Amino acid sequence: MSQFNFFNEINSALTMDGEITRGPIPRWQKKLMEASSTSLNQSTNQRSVLSVSYNTSFSGANPPTKTPGKNGDAKNKKTPTPSKGSKTPGGGGDRFIPNRGTTNFELGHYLIKQEQEKNENDEENESGNSNNSNKMTPAKAERQKLISDSMQVADSKTTRILSYQNKAPAAPESHTNPLKVVYSIKTPSSTKSGSRYIPTTSDRILDAPDIINDYYLNLLDWSADNIVTVALGNSVYLWNAVTGNIEQLVEYDEGDHACALAWIQEGQILAIGNNTGAVELWDCSKIKRLRVMDGHAARVGSLAWNSFLVSSGSRDGTIIHHDVRAREHKVGNLAGHTQEVCGLKWSTDFKYLASGGNDNLVNVWAAAGGGVGTGTEPLHILNQHQAAVRALAWCPWQPNLLASGGGTADRCIKFWNVNNGALVNSVDSKSQVCALLFSKNYKELISAHGFANNQLTIWKYPSMVKQAELTGHTSRVLQMALSPDGSTVISAGADETLRLWNCFAPDPHVAKKTSSASSKAKQSVFRQSIR
């Protein structure tokens, strides 16, 4: 009869909230009742088998799937139908269903009784009515310790009564956990830090043989019609970024070559400054030279467009404004530099002209009241660079902010407020700054560098935290230009390669309000007349 008492104690211990009166009897309770009724007709050896099924740890074998019938006939034995999608661990199962047979009921019963006795002793000690017989004697403590060791019982405070003694079986090799893709993917560091992902390898590489390795020249530009122009040796080439077609625009005589290239804001009019001091206008749609404008005594190394006005900077230290509509094209002459003017940029709102020179100066010129040219005296003279300044860039979302980069002896990127001429920030880039560009899609800045890494660096503005370094050029990066949509940067290196970087691609998940009017550059009145 002791075994019936044992099962009754187990049932009372496991039934926490009383019996379930509604619905069918749970499967585990039905199996337990069947096992109890079967054990009456079994021998002692059969009873030992029953105890083993509850007391031994789960060895990994599947639990019995057949329930014996009432008469023991094989025909009356029923095999449960597998549930939809259920598979064995070796067959591609996606979850582990524990078996109640893995629970050690005898161990659980012992722990429950031990905990009850301990609680009763504590209550008696607190009330002061306990006698010496109920106190824990050393002999009794030693006896309980021996029992715990023999049954391999751990501390009752940390041991769980209902626990799984074996780990879940491993999934088959063909099984893939979908959550593993989410939590184990190698996410770029920029994405982990909350910023966007920036590819650090170039999308495309083009050959640029015989490109002139001169820091003071500007031999690359990208038009609003998606055409890239580059000067290679004594020739100027056009590369259509859509079709990939390459066309030679002009080939100069031996000893002559282009020193500066600049597209008009809209259309296919290209300005070329050559080493003779002249500025040429070319209609690239017809491969035809429109006119030649002189005025400089030395080579023209920098050009900048402002609608129908093109400004040219020369090695003679002067800047000339050319009105391409008029026969007398020269409408202004600025003498603010003592050495070559190698950087020239109009602001995005065309209210200021910034010029950088080999005399380490950055001059800011205010536009003239009549809309043609600028004042003859600089509005601000910025003299905190320690080397030549060719890299200039105006902020598109803050028109009064100017960025400038110094050469090898300076290596700094400085930001200026042209409203008052104040220095906003200065960052040491650790290498020669050859070019600067602001992104149209993000509040970021990209800089091109020379020795020693010859890299392009993307900075977060205004914190100036490095977002990425684009490497691939084996010599210094001479030129940079931005695509019309602002997503791609093309760089020209002294290693005679052109590399395209898709570093400013807009986020496809972020909806942006764009219109055909805003996507185009400022309308040019250049077509009014060309003389």
Coordinates of C-alpha atoms in Angstrom, one line a residue:
M1 CA 0.0 0.0 0.0
S2 CA 3.0 2.3 0.4
Q3 CA 3.2 2.8 -3.3
F4 CA -0.4 4.1 -3.4
N5 CA 0.3 6.5 -0.6
F6 CA 3.4 7.6 -2.6
F7 CA 1.3 8.4 -5.7
N8 CA -1.3 10.1 -3.7
E9 CA 1.3 12.4 -2.1
I10 CA 2.7 13.1 -5.6
N11 CA -0.8 14.1 -6.8
S12 CA -1.4 16.3 -3.9
A13 CA 2.0 18.0 -4.3
L14 CA 1.5 18.6 -8.0
T15 CA -2.1 19.8 -7.8
M16 CA -1.6 23.4 -6.8
D17 CA -5.1 24.8 -7.5
G18 CA -7.3 21.8 -7.1
E19 CA -8.7 19.5 -9.6
I20 CA -9.9 20.6 -12.9
T21 CA -13.7 20.1 -13.0
R22 CA -14.3 21.3 -16.5
G23 CA -13.2 19.7 -19.7
P24 CA -11.6 16.3 -20.3
I25 CA -9.0 14.9 -17.9
P26 CA -5.5 16.1 -18.8
R27 CA -3.4 13.6 -20.7
W28 CA -0.7 13.4 -18.1
Q29 CA -3.3 12.6 -15.4
K30 CA -5.0 10.0 -17.6
K31 CA -1.6 8.3 -18.2
L32 CA -0.8 8.4 -14.5
M33 CA -4.2 6.8 -13.6
E34 CA -3.6 4.1 -16.3
A35 CA -0.2 3.4 -14.9
S36 CA -1.6 3.1 -11.4
S37 CA -4.3 0.6 -12.4
T38 CA -1.8 -1.4 -14.4
S39 CA 0.6 -1.6 -11.6
L40 CA -1.9 -3.7 -9.5
N41 CA -1.6 -6.7 -11.8
Q42 CA 2.2 -6.4 -12.3
S43 CA 4.9 -8.2 -10.4
T44 CA 7.7 -6.6 -8.3
N45 CA 10.0 -6.5 -11.4
Q46 CA 7.3 -4.6 -13.3
R47 CA 7.0 -2.1 -10.5
S48 CA 10.7 -1.5 -10.6
V49 CA 10.4 -0.7 -14.3
L50 CA 7.6 1.8 -13.4
S51 CA 9.8 3.6 -10.9
V52 CA 12.7 3.7 -13.3
S53 CA 10.5 5.6 -15.8
Y54 CA 10.0 8.3 -13.2
N55 CA 13.2 8.4 -11.3
T56 CA 15.9 8.2 -14.0
S57 CA 17.0 11.1 -16.0
F58 CA 15.9 11.5 -19.6
S59 CA 18.6 9.9 -21.7
G60 CA 17.5 11.4 -25.0
A61 CA 15.2 8.6 -26.2
N62 CA 11.7 9.6 -27.3
P63 CA 8.9 8.9 -24.8
P64 CA 6.5 6.0 -25.6
T65 CA 4.1 6.8 -28.3
K66 CA 1.7 3.9 -27.8
T67 CA -0.9 3.6 -25.0
P68 CA -1.8 0.0 -24.1
G69 CA -5.5 -0.8 -24.4
K70 CA -7.8 -2.3 -21.8
N71 CA -7.4 -5.9 -22.9
G72 CA -3.8 -5.6 -23.8
D73 CA -4.5 -6.7 -27.4
A74 CA -2.2 -5.3 -30.1
K75 CA -5.2 -4.5 -32.3
N76 CA -6.6 -2.2 -29.6
K77 CA -3.4 -0.3 -29.1
K78 CA -3.7 3.2 -30.5
T79 CA -0.9 5.2 -32.0
P80 CA -1.3 9.0 -31.6
T81 CA -1.4 10.9 -34.8
P82 CA 1.5 13.4 -35.0
S83 CA 0.5 17.0 -34.9
K84 CA 0.8 19.1 -38.1
G85 CA 4.4 20.2 -38.7
S86 CA 5.8 18.1 -35.7
K87 CA 9.2 16.7 -36.5
T88 CA 11.9 14.9 -34.6
P89 CA 15.0 16.8 -33.8
G90 CA 16.9 15.0 -36.5
G91 CA 14.2 15.7 -39.1
G92 CA 14.1 19.5 -38.9
G93 CA 12.0 20.3 -35.8
D94 CA 11.9 23.9 -34.9
R95 CA 11.1 23.7 -31.1
F96 CA 11.7 21.4 -28.1
I97 CA 8.7 20.0 -26.3
P98 CA 9.9 18.7 -22.8
N99 CA 8.7 15.3 -21.5
R100 CA 7.2 15.0 -18.0
G101 CA 9.2 11.8 -17.6
T102 CA 12.3 13.9 -17.1
T103 CA 11.1 15.2 -13.7
N104 CA 12.3 13.3 -10.6
F105 CA 9.2 13.0 -8.5
E106 CA 10.9 11.3 -5.6
L107 CA 13.4 14.1 -5.3
G108 CA 10.6 16.7 -5.5
H109 CA 8.6 15.0 -2.8
Y110 CA 11.7 14.9 -0.5
L111 CA 12.4 18.6 -1.0
I112 CA 8.8 19.5 -0.3
K113 CA 8.7 17.6 3.0
Q114 CA 12.1 18.9 4.0
E115 CA 10.9 22.5 3.4
Q116 CA 7.7 21.9 5.4
E117 CA 9.6 20.6 8.4
K118 CA 12.0 23.5 8.3
N119 CA 9.1 26.0 8.2
E120 CA 7.4 24.3 11.1
N121 CA 10.6 24.5 13.2
D122 CA 11.0 28.1 12.4
E123 CA 7.5 28.9 13.5
E124 CA 7.9 27.1 16.7
N125 CA 11.2 28.8 17.5
E126 CA 9.6 32.2 16.9
S127 CA 6.6 31.6 19.1
G128 CA 8.8 30.4 22.0
N129 CA 6.9 27.2 22.5
S130 CA 9.4 24.9 20.9
N131 CA 11.0 22.2 23.0
N132 CA 14.4 20.6 22.8
S133 CA 13.1 17.6 21.0
N134 CA 12.0 19.7 18.0
K135 CA 15.3 21.5 17.7
M136 CA 17.8 20.5 15.1
T137 CA 20.4 18.4 16.9
P138 CA 23.8 17.7 15.4
A139 CA 22.9 14.1 14.9
K140 CA 19.7 15.0 13.1
A141 CA 21.6 17.5 10.9
E142 CA 24.2 14.9 10.1
R143 CA 21.5 12.4 9.2
Q144 CA 19.8 14.8 6.8
K145 CA 23.1 15.6 5.2
L146 CA 23.8 11.9 4.5
I147 CA 20.3 11.5 3.1
S148 CA 20.8 14.5 0.8
D149 CA 24.2 13.3 -0.4
S150 CA 22.9 9.8 -1.1
M151 CA 20.0 11.2 -3.1
Q152 CA 22.2 13.8 -4.7
V153 CA 20.1 16.7 -3.5
A154 CA 21.4 20.2 -3.7
D155 CA 20.4 23.2 -1.5
S156 CA 16.6 23.5 -1.4
K157 CA 16.8 27.2 -1.9
T158 CA 18.5 27.0 -5.2
T159 CA 17.1 23.6 -6.5
R160 CA 14.0 23.6 -8.6
I161 CA 11.5 20.9 -8.0
L162 CA 10.2 20.9 -11.6
S163 CA 13.1 21.3 -13.9
Y164 CA 14.5 19.7 -17.1
Q165 CA 17.4 17.5 -16.5
N166 CA 18.7 17.6 -20.1
K167 CA 19.2 20.4 -22.6
A168 CA 17.0 20.7 -25.7
P169 CA 18.3 18.6 -28.6
A170 CA 20.3 20.5 -31.2
A171 CA 18.5 21.5 -34.4
P172 CA 19.4 19.7 -37.6
E173 CA 22.0 21.2 -39.9
S174 CA 19.4 22.1 -42.5
H175 CA 17.3 24.1 -40.0
T176 CA 17.8 27.9 -39.9
N177 CA 16.5 30.0 -37.1
P178 CA 15.0 33.2 -38.5
L179 CA 15.9 35.2 -35.4
K180 CA 19.5 34.3 -35.9
V181 CA 19.6 36.5 -39.0
V182 CA 18.3 39.4 -37.0
Y183 CA 20.6 39.2 -34.0
S184 CA 23.8 37.7 -35.5
I185 CA 24.2 39.7 -38.7
K186 CA 27.5 41.6 -39.0
T187 CA 26.2 45.1 -38.9
P188 CA 28.6 47.9 -39.8
S189 CA 29.9 50.0 -36.9
S190 CA 28.3 53.1 -38.3
T191 CA 24.9 51.5 -38.1
K192 CA 25.5 50.2 -34.6
S193 CA 26.3 53.7 -33.5
G194 CA 23.0 55.0 -34.8
S195 CA 24.3 56.4 -38.1
R196 CA 23.9 55.2 -41.7
Y197 CA 25.9 52.5 -43.5
I198 CA 28.6 53.9 -45.9
P199 CA 30.3 51.6 -48.4
T200 CA 34.0 52.1 -48.2
T201 CA 34.9 50.7 -51.6
S202 CA 34.5 52.4 -55.0
D203 CA 31.6 51.3 -57.2
R204 CA 33.6 51.9 -60.4
I205 CA 37.1 52.7 -61.5
L206 CA 38.0 54.5 -64.7
D207 CA 41.4 55.0 -66.3
A208 CA 42.8 58.6 -66.4
P209 CA 46.1 58.4 -68.2
D210 CA 48.4 61.4 -68.3
I211 CA 46.4 63.4 -65.7
I212 CA 48.5 66.3 -64.5
N213 CA 49.6 65.9 -61.0
D214 CA 49.4 69.6 -59.9
Y215 CA 47.8 70.6 -56.6
Y216 CA 46.8 74.1 -58.0
L217 CA 44.8 72.9 -61.0
N218 CA 41.1 72.0 -61.2
L219 CA 40.8 69.4 -63.9
L220 CA 37.4 67.7 -63.1
D221 CA 33.8 68.7 -63.0
W222 CA 30.3 67.0 -63.2
S223 CA 27.5 68.8 -65.0
A224 CA 23.7 69.0 -64.2
D225 CA 23.2 66.8 -67.3
N226 CA 25.2 64.0 -65.8
I227 CA 28.3 64.5 -67.9
V228 CA 31.8 64.3 -66.4
T229 CA 34.6 66.3 -68.0
V230 CA 38.2 65.7 -67.2
A231 CA 41.5 67.0 -68.6
L232 CA 44.1 64.3 -69.4
G233 CA 47.4 65.6 -70.8
N234 CA 46.7 68.1 -73.5
S235 CA 43.1 66.8 -74.2
V236 CA 39.7 67.3 -72.6
Y237 CA 37.3 64.4 -72.5
L238 CA 33.6 64.0 -71.9
W239 CA 32.2 60.9 -70.2
N240 CA 28.4 60.4 -70.1
A241 CA 27.6 58.8 -66.7
V242 CA 24.3 57.4 -68.0
T243 CA 25.4 55.7 -71.2
G244 CA 29.1 55.4 -70.5
N245 CA 30.1 57.0 -73.8
I246 CA 33.4 58.8 -74.0
E247 CA 34.1 61.7 -76.3
Q248 CA 37.1 63.9 -76.9
L249 CA 36.1 67.6 -76.8
V250 CA 39.4 69.3 -77.7
E251 CA 43.1 68.4 -78.1
Y252 CA 45.6 71.3 -77.7
D253 CA 48.9 71.6 -79.3
E254 CA 52.0 70.4 -77.7
G255 CA 52.9 72.5 -74.7
D256 CA 49.3 73.8 -74.2
H257 CA 46.8 72.2 -71.9
A258 CA 43.7 72.9 -69.9
C259 CA 44.2 74.1 -66.3
A260 CA 40.6 74.5 -65.1
L261 CA 37.2 73.1 -66.0
A262 CA 33.7 74.3 -64.9
W263 CA 30.2 73.5 -66.1
I264 CA 27.5 76.2 -66.2
Q265 CA 24.7 75.6 -63.6
E266 CA 22.3 74.4 -66.3
G267 CA 23.1 73.2 -69.8
Q268 CA 26.1 71.9 -71.7
I269 CA 28.2 75.0 -71.7
L270 CA 31.7 74.3 -70.4
A271 CA 34.3 76.9 -69.4
I272 CA 38.0 76.0 -69.9
G273 CA 40.9 77.9 -68.5
N274 CA 44.1 77.1 -70.3
N275 CA 47.8 77.8 -69.6
T276 CA 47.9 80.8 -71.8
G277 CA 45.6 82.8 -69.6
A278 CA 42.5 82.6 -71.7
V279 CA 39.0 81.4 -70.8
E280 CA 37.2 79.4 -73.5
L281 CA 33.5 78.6 -73.8
W282 CA 32.4 75.4 -75.4
D283 CA 29.0 74.1 -76.4
C284 CA 29.5 70.4 -75.6
S285 CA 26.2 69.3 -77.3
K286 CA 27.6 70.5 -80.6
I287 CA 31.4 70.0 -79.8
K288 CA 31.9 73.7 -80.8
R289 CA 33.9 76.5 -79.3
L290 CA 31.8 79.6 -78.8
R291 CA 34.3 82.3 -77.8
V292 CA 37.6 83.0 -76.2
M293 CA 37.9 85.6 -73.4
D294 CA 41.4 86.8 -72.4
G295 CA 42.6 89.2 -69.7
H296 CA 45.1 87.2 -67.6
A297 CA 48.8 87.3 -67.9
A298 CA 49.3 83.7 -66.6
R299 CA 47.5 80.4 -66.6
V300 CA 43.9 80.2 -65.3
G301 CA 43.7 77.5 -62.6
S302 CA 40.3 78.1 -61.2
L303 CA 36.8 78.9 -62.5
A304 CA 33.4 79.5 -60.9
W305 CA 30.0 80.2 -62.5
N306 CA 27.2 82.5 -61.3
S307 CA 24.5 82.3 -63.9
F308 CA 25.8 84.3 -66.9
L309 CA 28.9 85.4 -65.0
V310 CA 32.0 83.3 -64.9
S311 CA 34.8 84.2 -62.6
S312 CA 38.4 83.1 -63.3
G313 CA 41.4 83.0 -61.0
S314 CA 44.9 83.1 -62.4
R315 CA 48.5 82.5 -61.5
D316 CA 49.0 86.3 -61.7
G317 CA 47.0 86.7 -58.5
T318 CA 44.0 88.3 -60.0
I319 CA 40.3 87.4 -60.4
I320 CA 38.3 88.5 -63.4
H321 CA 34.6 88.5 -63.8
H322 CA 33.4 87.7 -67.3
D323 CA 29.9 88.6 -68.5
V324 CA 29.4 86.1 -71.3
R325 CA 26.4 88.1 -72.6
A326 CA 28.4 91.2 -73.5
R327 CA 31.0 91.9 -76.2
E328 CA 33.1 93.6 -73.6
H329 CA 33.1 90.6 -71.3
K330 CA 35.4 91.9 -68.6
V331 CA 33.2 93.5 -65.9
G332 CA 35.5 93.3 -62.8
N333 CA 39.1 92.8 -61.8
L334 CA 40.0 91.8 -58.2
A335 CA 43.5 92.0 -56.9
G336 CA 43.3 90.5 -53.4
H337 CA 46.0 87.8 -53.7
T338 CA 49.8 88.1 -54.1
Q339 CA 50.2 84.6 -55.5
E340 CA 48.2 82.2 -57.6
V341 CA 44.5 81.9 -57.1
C342 CA 43.9 78.1 -56.9
G343 CA 40.4 78.0 -55.3
L344 CA 37.3 79.8 -56.4
K345 CA 33.7 79.1 -55.3
W346 CA 30.4 81.1 -55.4
S347 CA 28.1 80.5 -52.4
T348 CA 24.9 78.6 -52.9
D349 CA 22.8 81.7 -52.7
F350 CA 25.3 83.6 -55.0
K351 CA 25.8 86.4 -52.5
Y352 CA 29.5 85.7 -51.8
L353 CA 32.5 84.6 -53.7
A354 CA 35.3 82.8 -51.9
S355 CA 38.9 82.7 -53.2
G356 CA 41.8 80.7 -51.9
G357 CA 45.4 81.4 -52.9
N358 CA 48.9 80.1 -52.7
D359 CA 49.6 83.1 -50.3
N360 CA 47.7 81.1 -47.5
L361 CA 44.7 83.5 -47.7
V362 CA 41.0 83.1 -48.1
N363 CA 39.2 86.2 -49.3
V364 CA 35.4 86.6 -49.2
W365 CA 33.9 89.0 -51.7
A366 CA 30.4 90.3 -51.5
A367 CA 28.3 90.4 -54.7
A368 CA 27.8 93.8 -56.3
G369 CA 24.5 95.6 -55.8
G370 CA 23.7 95.5 -59.5
G371 CA 24.0 91.7 -59.6
V372 CA 27.1 91.7 -61.8
G373 CA 30.4 91.0 -60.2
T374 CA 31.5 91.8 -56.7
G375 CA 33.1 94.7 -54.8
T376 CA 36.7 95.5 -55.6
E377 CA 37.7 95.1 -51.9
P378 CA 37.3 91.8 -50.0
L379 CA 34.6 91.7 -47.3
H380 CA 36.8 89.4 -45.1
I381 CA 40.4 88.4 -45.3
L382 CA 40.9 85.0 -43.5
N383 CA 44.6 84.5 -42.8
Q384 CA 44.7 81.6 -40.3
H385 CA 45.8 78.9 -42.7
Q386 CA 49.5 78.0 -42.8
A387 CA 49.6 76.7 -46.4
A388 CA 48.0 77.2 -49.8
V389 CA 44.2 77.0 -49.8
R390 CA 42.6 75.3 -52.8
A391 CA 39.8 73.3 -51.1
L392 CA 36.7 75.4 -50.7
A393 CA 33.1 74.4 -50.1
W394 CA 29.9 76.3 -49.2
C395 CA 27.3 74.7 -47.0
P396 CA 24.0 74.0 -48.9
W397 CA 21.7 74.3 -45.8
Q398 CA 23.6 77.2 -44.3
P399 CA 24.6 79.6 -47.0
N400 CA 26.8 81.8 -44.8
L401 CA 29.0 78.9 -43.8
L402 CA 32.3 78.4 -45.7
A403 CA 34.7 75.4 -45.3
S404 CA 38.3 75.7 -46.4
G405 CA 41.2 73.2 -46.4
G406 CA 44.9 73.9 -46.2
G407 CA 47.9 72.2 -47.9
T408 CA 50.6 70.0 -46.5
A409 CA 52.0 72.6 -44.0
D410 CA 48.5 73.3 -42.6
R411 CA 46.3 70.1 -43.0
C412 CA 43.4 71.8 -41.3
I413 CA 39.8 72.1 -42.2
K414 CA 38.3 75.4 -41.0
F415 CA 34.8 76.6 -40.9
W416 CA 33.9 80.3 -41.2
N417 CA 30.9 82.5 -40.7
V418 CA 31.1 84.9 -43.6
N419 CA 28.5 87.2 -42.0
N420 CA 31.1 88.4 -39.5
G421 CA 34.3 86.6 -40.6
A422 CA 34.6 84.5 -37.4
L423 CA 36.2 81.2 -37.3
V424 CA 33.6 78.6 -36.2
N425 CA 35.7 75.5 -36.0
S426 CA 39.1 74.0 -37.0
V427 CA 39.9 70.3 -37.3
D428 CA 43.4 68.8 -38.0
S429 CA 42.9 66.2 -40.7
K430 CA 46.5 64.9 -40.4
S431 CA 47.2 65.2 -44.1
Q432 CA 47.1 67.5 -47.1
V433 CA 43.5 68.7 -47.9
C434 CA 43.0 68.7 -51.7
A435 CA 39.3 69.1 -52.0
L436 CA 36.1 69.6 -50.0
L437 CA 32.4 68.9 -50.7
F438 CA 29.2 69.2 -48.7
S439 CA 26.6 66.5 -49.1
K440 CA 23.2 67.4 -50.5
N441 CA 21.4 64.5 -48.8
Y442 CA 23.0 64.5 -45.3
K443 CA 24.6 66.9 -42.9
E444 CA 28.0 65.6 -43.8
L445 CA 31.3 66.8 -45.4
I446 CA 33.7 64.8 -47.5
S447 CA 37.4 65.7 -47.9
A448 CA 40.1 64.4 -50.2
H449 CA 43.6 64.0 -48.9
G450 CA 47.1 63.3 -50.0
F451 CA 50.0 61.7 -48.2
A452 CA 50.1 59.3 -46.4
N453 CA 46.8 57.5 -46.8
N454 CA 45.5 59.2 -50.0
Q455 CA 41.9 58.7 -48.7
L456 CA 38.5 60.4 -48.8
T457 CA 37.1 61.1 -45.4
I458 CA 33.4 61.6 -44.5
W459 CA 32.8 63.8 -41.5
K460 CA 29.6 64.4 -39.6
Y461 CA 28.8 68.1 -39.3
P462 CA 29.0 70.0 -37.0
S463 CA 30.5 67.4 -34.6
M464 CA 33.2 66.6 -37.2
V465 CA 33.2 63.0 -36.1
K466 CA 34.7 60.6 -38.8
Q467 CA 31.9 58.6 -40.4
A468 CA 34.1 56.6 -42.8
E469 CA 37.3 56.6 -44.8
L470 CA 37.2 55.7 -48.4
T471 CA 40.5 54.1 -49.5
G472 CA 41.7 52.8 -52.9
H473 CA 43.8 55.6 -54.4
T474 CA 47.5 54.8 -54.3
S475 CA 48.5 58.5 -54.8
R476 CA 47.0 61.7 -53.5
V477 CA 43.5 62.6 -54.5
L478 CA 43.7 65.7 -56.7
Q479 CA 40.1 66.5 -57.6
M480 CA 36.5 65.7 -56.5
A481 CA 33.1 66.3 -58.0
L482 CA 29.5 65.6 -56.9
S483 CA 26.8 64.0 -59.1
P484 CA 23.7 66.0 -59.9
D485 CA 21.5 64.0 -57.5
G486 CA 24.1 64.3 -54.8
S487 CA 24.5 60.5 -54.2
T488 CA 27.8 59.8 -55.9
V489 CA 31.3 61.4 -55.6
I490 CA 33.9 61.0 -58.3
S491 CA 37.6 61.4 -57.4
A492 CA 40.6 61.8 -59.6
G493 CA 44.0 60.7 -58.2
A494 CA 47.6 61.1 -59.2
D495 CA 47.6 57.3 -59.7
E496 CA 45.8 58.0 -63.0
T497 CA 42.4 56.6 -62.0
L498 CA 38.9 58.0 -61.6
R499 CA 36.9 56.3 -58.8
L500 CA 33.1 56.6 -58.2
W501 CA 31.9 56.3 -54.6
N502 CA 28.2 55.8 -53.8
C503 CA 28.7 57.3 -50.4
F504 CA 25.8 59.7 -50.2
A505 CA 23.0 57.5 -51.5
P506 CA 19.6 58.6 -50.0
D507 CA 17.9 56.4 -47.5
P508 CA 15.1 54.5 -49.4
H509 CA 13.1 54.2 -46.2
V510 CA 12.9 57.9 -45.6
A511 CA 10.3 59.6 -47.7
K512 CA 11.5 62.9 -49.1
K513 CA 9.4 65.6 -50.6
T514 CA 11.0 66.4 -54.0
S515 CA 9.8 68.2 -57.0
S516 CA 11.1 68.7 -60.5
A517 CA 11.7 72.4 -59.7
S518 CA 13.8 71.7 -56.6
S519 CA 15.8 68.9 -58.3
K520 CA 17.1 71.3 -60.9
A521 CA 19.9 73.9 -60.4
K522 CA 19.3 77.6 -60.6
Q523 CA 17.9 78.7 -63.9
S524 CA 20.5 80.3 -66.1
V525 CA 20.0 83.2 -68.4
F526 CA 23.0 82.3 -70.3
R527 CA 20.9 81.4 -73.3
Q528 CA 19.7 84.9 -73.7
S529 CA 22.6 85.9 -75.8
I530 CA 26.1 84.7 -76.5
R531 CA 28.5 87.0 -78.3

